[in-house]
PDB file of C-alpha atoms in Angstrom:
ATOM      1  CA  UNK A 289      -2.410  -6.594  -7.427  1.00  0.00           C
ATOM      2  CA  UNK A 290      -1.017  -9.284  -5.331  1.00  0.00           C
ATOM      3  CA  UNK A 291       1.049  -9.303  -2.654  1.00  0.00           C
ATOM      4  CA  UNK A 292       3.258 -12.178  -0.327  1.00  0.00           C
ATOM      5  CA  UNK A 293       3.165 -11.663   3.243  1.00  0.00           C
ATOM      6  CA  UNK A 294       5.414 -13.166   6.156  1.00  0.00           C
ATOM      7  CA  UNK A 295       4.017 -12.914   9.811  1.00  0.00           C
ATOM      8  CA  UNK A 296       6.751 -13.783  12.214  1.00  0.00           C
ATOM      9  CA  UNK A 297       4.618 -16.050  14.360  1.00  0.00           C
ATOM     10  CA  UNK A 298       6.625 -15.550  17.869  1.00  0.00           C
ATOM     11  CA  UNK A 299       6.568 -11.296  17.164  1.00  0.00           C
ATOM     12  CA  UNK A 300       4.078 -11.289  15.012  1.00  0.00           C
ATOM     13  CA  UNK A 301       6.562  -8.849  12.572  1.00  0.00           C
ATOM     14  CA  UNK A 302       4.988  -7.882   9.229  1.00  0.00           C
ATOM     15  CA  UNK A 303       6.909  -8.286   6.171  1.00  0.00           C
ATOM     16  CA  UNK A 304       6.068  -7.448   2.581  1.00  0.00           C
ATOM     17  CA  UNK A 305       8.908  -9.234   0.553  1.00  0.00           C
ATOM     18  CA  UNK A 306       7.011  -9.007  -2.822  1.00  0.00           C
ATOM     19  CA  UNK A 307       4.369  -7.118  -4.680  1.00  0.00           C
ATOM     20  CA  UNK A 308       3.226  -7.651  -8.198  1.00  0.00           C
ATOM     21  CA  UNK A 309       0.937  -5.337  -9.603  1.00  0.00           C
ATOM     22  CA  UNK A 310      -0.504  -4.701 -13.608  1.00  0.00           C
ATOM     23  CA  UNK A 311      -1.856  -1.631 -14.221  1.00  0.00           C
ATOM     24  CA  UNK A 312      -4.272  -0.087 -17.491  1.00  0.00           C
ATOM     25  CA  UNK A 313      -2.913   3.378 -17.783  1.00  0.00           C
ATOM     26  CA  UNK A 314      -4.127   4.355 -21.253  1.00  0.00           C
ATOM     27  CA  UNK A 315      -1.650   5.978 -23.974  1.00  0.00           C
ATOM     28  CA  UNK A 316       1.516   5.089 -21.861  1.00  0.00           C
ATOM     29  CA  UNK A 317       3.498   9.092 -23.072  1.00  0.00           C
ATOM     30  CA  UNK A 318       6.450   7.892 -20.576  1.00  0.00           C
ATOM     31  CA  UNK A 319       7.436   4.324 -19.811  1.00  0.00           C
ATOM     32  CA  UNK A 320      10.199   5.031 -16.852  1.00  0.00           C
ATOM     33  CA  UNK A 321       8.478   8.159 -15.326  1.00  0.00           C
ATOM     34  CA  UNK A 322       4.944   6.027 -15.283  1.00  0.00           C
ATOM     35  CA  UNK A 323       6.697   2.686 -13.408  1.00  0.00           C
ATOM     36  CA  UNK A 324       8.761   4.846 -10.907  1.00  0.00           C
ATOM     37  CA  UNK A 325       5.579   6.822  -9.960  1.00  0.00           C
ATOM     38  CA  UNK A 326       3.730   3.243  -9.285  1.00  0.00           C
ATOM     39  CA  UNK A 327       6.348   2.035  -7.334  1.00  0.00           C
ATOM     40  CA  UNK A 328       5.893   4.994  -5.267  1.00  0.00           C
ATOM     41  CA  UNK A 329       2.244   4.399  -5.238  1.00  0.00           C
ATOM     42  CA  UNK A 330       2.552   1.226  -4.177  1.00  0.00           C
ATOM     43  CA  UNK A 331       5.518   1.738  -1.550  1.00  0.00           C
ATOM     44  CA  UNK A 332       2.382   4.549  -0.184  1.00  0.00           C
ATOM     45  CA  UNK A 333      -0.017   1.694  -0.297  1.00  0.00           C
ATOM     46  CA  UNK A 334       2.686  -0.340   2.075  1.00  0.00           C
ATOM     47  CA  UNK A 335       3.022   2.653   4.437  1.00  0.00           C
ATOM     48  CA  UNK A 336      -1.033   2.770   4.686  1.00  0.00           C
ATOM     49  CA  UNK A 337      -1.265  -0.827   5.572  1.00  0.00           C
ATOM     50  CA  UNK A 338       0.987  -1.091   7.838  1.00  0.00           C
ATOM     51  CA  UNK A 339       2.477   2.055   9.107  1.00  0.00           C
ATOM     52  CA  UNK A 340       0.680   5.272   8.816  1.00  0.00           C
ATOM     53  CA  UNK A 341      -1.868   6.294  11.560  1.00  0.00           C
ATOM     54  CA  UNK A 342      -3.101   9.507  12.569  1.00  0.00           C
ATOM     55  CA  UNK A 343      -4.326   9.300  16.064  1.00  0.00           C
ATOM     56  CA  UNK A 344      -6.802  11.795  17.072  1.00  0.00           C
ATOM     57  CA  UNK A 345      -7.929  13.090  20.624  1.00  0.00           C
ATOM     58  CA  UNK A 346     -11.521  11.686  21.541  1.00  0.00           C
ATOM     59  CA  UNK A 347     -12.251  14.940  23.080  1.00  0.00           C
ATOM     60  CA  UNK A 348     -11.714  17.562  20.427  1.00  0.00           C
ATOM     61  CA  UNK A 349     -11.001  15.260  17.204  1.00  0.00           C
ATOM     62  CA  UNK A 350      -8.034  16.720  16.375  1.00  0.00           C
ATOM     63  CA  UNK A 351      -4.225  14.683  15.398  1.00  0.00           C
ATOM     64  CA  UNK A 352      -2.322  13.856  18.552  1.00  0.00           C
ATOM     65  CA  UNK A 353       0.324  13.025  16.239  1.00  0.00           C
ATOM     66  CA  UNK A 354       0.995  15.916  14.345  1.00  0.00           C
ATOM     67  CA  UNK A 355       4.597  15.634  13.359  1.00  0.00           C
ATOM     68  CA  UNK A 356       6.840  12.988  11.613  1.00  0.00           C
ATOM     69  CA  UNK A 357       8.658  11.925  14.541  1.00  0.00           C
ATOM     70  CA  UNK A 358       5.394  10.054  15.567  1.00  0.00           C
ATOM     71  CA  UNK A 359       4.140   9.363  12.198  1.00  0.00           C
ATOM     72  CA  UNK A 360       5.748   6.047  11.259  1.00  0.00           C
ATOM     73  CA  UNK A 361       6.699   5.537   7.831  1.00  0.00           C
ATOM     74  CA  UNK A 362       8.913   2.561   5.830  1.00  0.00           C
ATOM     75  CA  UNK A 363      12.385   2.919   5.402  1.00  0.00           C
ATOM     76  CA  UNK A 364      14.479   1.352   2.603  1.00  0.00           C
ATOM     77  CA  UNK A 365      14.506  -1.958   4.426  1.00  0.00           C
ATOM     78  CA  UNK A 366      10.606  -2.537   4.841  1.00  0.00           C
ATOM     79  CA  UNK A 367      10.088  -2.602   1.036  1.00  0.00           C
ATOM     80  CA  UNK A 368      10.658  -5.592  -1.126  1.00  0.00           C
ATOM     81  CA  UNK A 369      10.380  -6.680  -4.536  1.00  0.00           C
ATOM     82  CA  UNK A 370       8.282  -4.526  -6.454  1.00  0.00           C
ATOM     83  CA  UNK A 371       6.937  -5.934  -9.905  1.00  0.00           C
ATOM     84  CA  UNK A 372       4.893  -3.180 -12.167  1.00  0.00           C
ATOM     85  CA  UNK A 373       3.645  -4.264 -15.371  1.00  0.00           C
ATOM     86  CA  UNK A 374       1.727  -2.168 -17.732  1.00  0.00           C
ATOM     87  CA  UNK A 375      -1.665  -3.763 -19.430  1.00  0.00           C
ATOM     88  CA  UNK A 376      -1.666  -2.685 -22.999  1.00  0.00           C
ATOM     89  CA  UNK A 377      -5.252  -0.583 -23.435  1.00  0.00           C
ATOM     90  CA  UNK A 378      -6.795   1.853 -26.001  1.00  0.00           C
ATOM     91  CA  UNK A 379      -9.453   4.309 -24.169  1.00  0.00           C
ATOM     92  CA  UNK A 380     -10.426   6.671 -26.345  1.00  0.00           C
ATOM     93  CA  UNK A 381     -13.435   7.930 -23.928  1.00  0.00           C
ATOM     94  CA  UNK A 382     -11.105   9.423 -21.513  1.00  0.00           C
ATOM     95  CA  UNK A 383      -9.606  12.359 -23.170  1.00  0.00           C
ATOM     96  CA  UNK A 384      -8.627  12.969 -26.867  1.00  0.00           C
ATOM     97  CA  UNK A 385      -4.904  11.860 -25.831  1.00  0.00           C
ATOM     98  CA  UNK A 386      -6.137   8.176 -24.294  1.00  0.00           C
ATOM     99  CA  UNK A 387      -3.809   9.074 -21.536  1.00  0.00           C
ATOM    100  CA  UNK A 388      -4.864   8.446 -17.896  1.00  0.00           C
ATOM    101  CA  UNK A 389      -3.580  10.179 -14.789  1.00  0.00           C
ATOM    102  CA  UNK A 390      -1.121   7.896 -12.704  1.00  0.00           C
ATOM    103  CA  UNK A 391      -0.770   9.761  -9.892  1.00  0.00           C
ATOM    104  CA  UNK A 392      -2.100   8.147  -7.484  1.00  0.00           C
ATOM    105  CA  UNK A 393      -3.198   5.514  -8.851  1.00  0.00           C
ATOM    106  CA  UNK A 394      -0.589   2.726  -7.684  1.00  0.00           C
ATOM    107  CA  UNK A 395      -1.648   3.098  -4.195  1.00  0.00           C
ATOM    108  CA  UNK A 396      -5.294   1.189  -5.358  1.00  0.00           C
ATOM    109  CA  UNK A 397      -5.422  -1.665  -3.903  1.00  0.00           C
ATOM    110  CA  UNK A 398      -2.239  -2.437  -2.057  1.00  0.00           C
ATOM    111  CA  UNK A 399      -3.958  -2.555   1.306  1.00  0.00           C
ATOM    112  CA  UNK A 400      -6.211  -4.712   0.586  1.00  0.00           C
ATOM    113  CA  UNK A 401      -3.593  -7.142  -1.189  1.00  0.00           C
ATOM    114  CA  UNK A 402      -1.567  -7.040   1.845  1.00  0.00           C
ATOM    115  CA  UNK A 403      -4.373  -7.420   4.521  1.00  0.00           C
ATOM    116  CA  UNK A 404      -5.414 -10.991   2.058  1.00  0.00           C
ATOM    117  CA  UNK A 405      -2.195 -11.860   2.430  1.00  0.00           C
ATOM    118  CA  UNK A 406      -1.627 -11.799   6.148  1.00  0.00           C
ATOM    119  CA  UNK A 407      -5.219 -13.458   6.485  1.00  0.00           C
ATOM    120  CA  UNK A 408      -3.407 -16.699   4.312  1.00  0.00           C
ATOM    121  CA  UNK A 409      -0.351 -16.063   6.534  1.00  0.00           C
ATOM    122  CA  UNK A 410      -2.582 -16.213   9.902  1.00  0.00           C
ATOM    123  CA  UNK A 411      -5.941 -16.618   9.101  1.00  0.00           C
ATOM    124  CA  UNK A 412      -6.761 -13.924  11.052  1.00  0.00           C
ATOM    125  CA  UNK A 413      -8.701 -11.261   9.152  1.00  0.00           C
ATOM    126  CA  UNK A 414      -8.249  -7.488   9.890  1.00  0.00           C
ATOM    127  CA  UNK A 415     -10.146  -4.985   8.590  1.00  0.00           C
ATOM    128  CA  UNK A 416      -8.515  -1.842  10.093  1.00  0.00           C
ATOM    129  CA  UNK A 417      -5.726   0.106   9.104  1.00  0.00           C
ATOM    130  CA  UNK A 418      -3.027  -0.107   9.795  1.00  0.00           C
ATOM    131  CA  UNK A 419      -2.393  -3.825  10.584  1.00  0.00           C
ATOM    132  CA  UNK A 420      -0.675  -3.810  13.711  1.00  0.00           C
ATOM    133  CA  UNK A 421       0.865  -6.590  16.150  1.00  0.00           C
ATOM    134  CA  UNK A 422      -2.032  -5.651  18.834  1.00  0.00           C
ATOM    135  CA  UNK A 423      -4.811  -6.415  16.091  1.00  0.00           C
ATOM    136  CA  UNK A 424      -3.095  -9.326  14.734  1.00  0.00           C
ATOM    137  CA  UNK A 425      -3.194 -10.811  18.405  1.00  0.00           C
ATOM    138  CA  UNK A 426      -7.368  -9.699  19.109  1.00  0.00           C
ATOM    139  CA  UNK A 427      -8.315 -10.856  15.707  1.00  0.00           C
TER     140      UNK A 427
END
């Protein structure tokens, strides 16, 4: 998984103009269902880096923001290039198919990719999500 970051340095705007990820899936049963559901993965994993947070009320614990119209989420023009390669494997151990489950699976390790990539961009390391202008300027 690796990912290219630009950091507007006046704004301090996020962008994500490239991902590459390789993934070892098993048996592959479905070549085009498998790389659109990683793309979504990893479009999730961009949405959990920077966008998504669930703010919760210090005094009971529950979500202040309990509907979409506070929940922010990318659009169409906050994703970029998206590269998804499968790595040939054989695992025989993990059922008598050698398929693996891909649900969710995309979404490993795309935060972390992009929060390495806006340290090189800055140097500023953050290690909460999401990565936000206010914790790119207290890092």
């Amino acid at each position: 998984m690796f990912a290219e970051a630009q950091v507007d340095p006046d704004l301090g705007i996020v962008r994500v103009p490239r991902i590459v990820a390789a993934y070892g899936v098993g048996h592959l049963m479905n070549a085009k269902t498998a790389h659109s559901q990683l793309i979504g993965g990893i479009i999730w994993g961009v949405s959990m880096a920077l966008f998504e947070e669930t703010r919760l009320d210090a005094r009971d614990g529950r979500p202040v923001n309990g509907n979409l119209a506070e929940y922010h989420v990318p659009v169409n023009a906050d994703i970029g290039e998206i590269d998804v390669s499968f790595v040939d494997e054989h695992d025989p151990y993990i059922n008598p198919l050698g398929a693996k489950g891909i649900g969710e699976i995309g979404i490993t390790g795309v935060p972390a990719a992009i929060a390495n990539a806006i340290y090189h961009a800055t140097g500023k390391r953050v290690r909460d999500l999401p990565i936000t202008l206010d914790k790119l300027l207290t890092a």
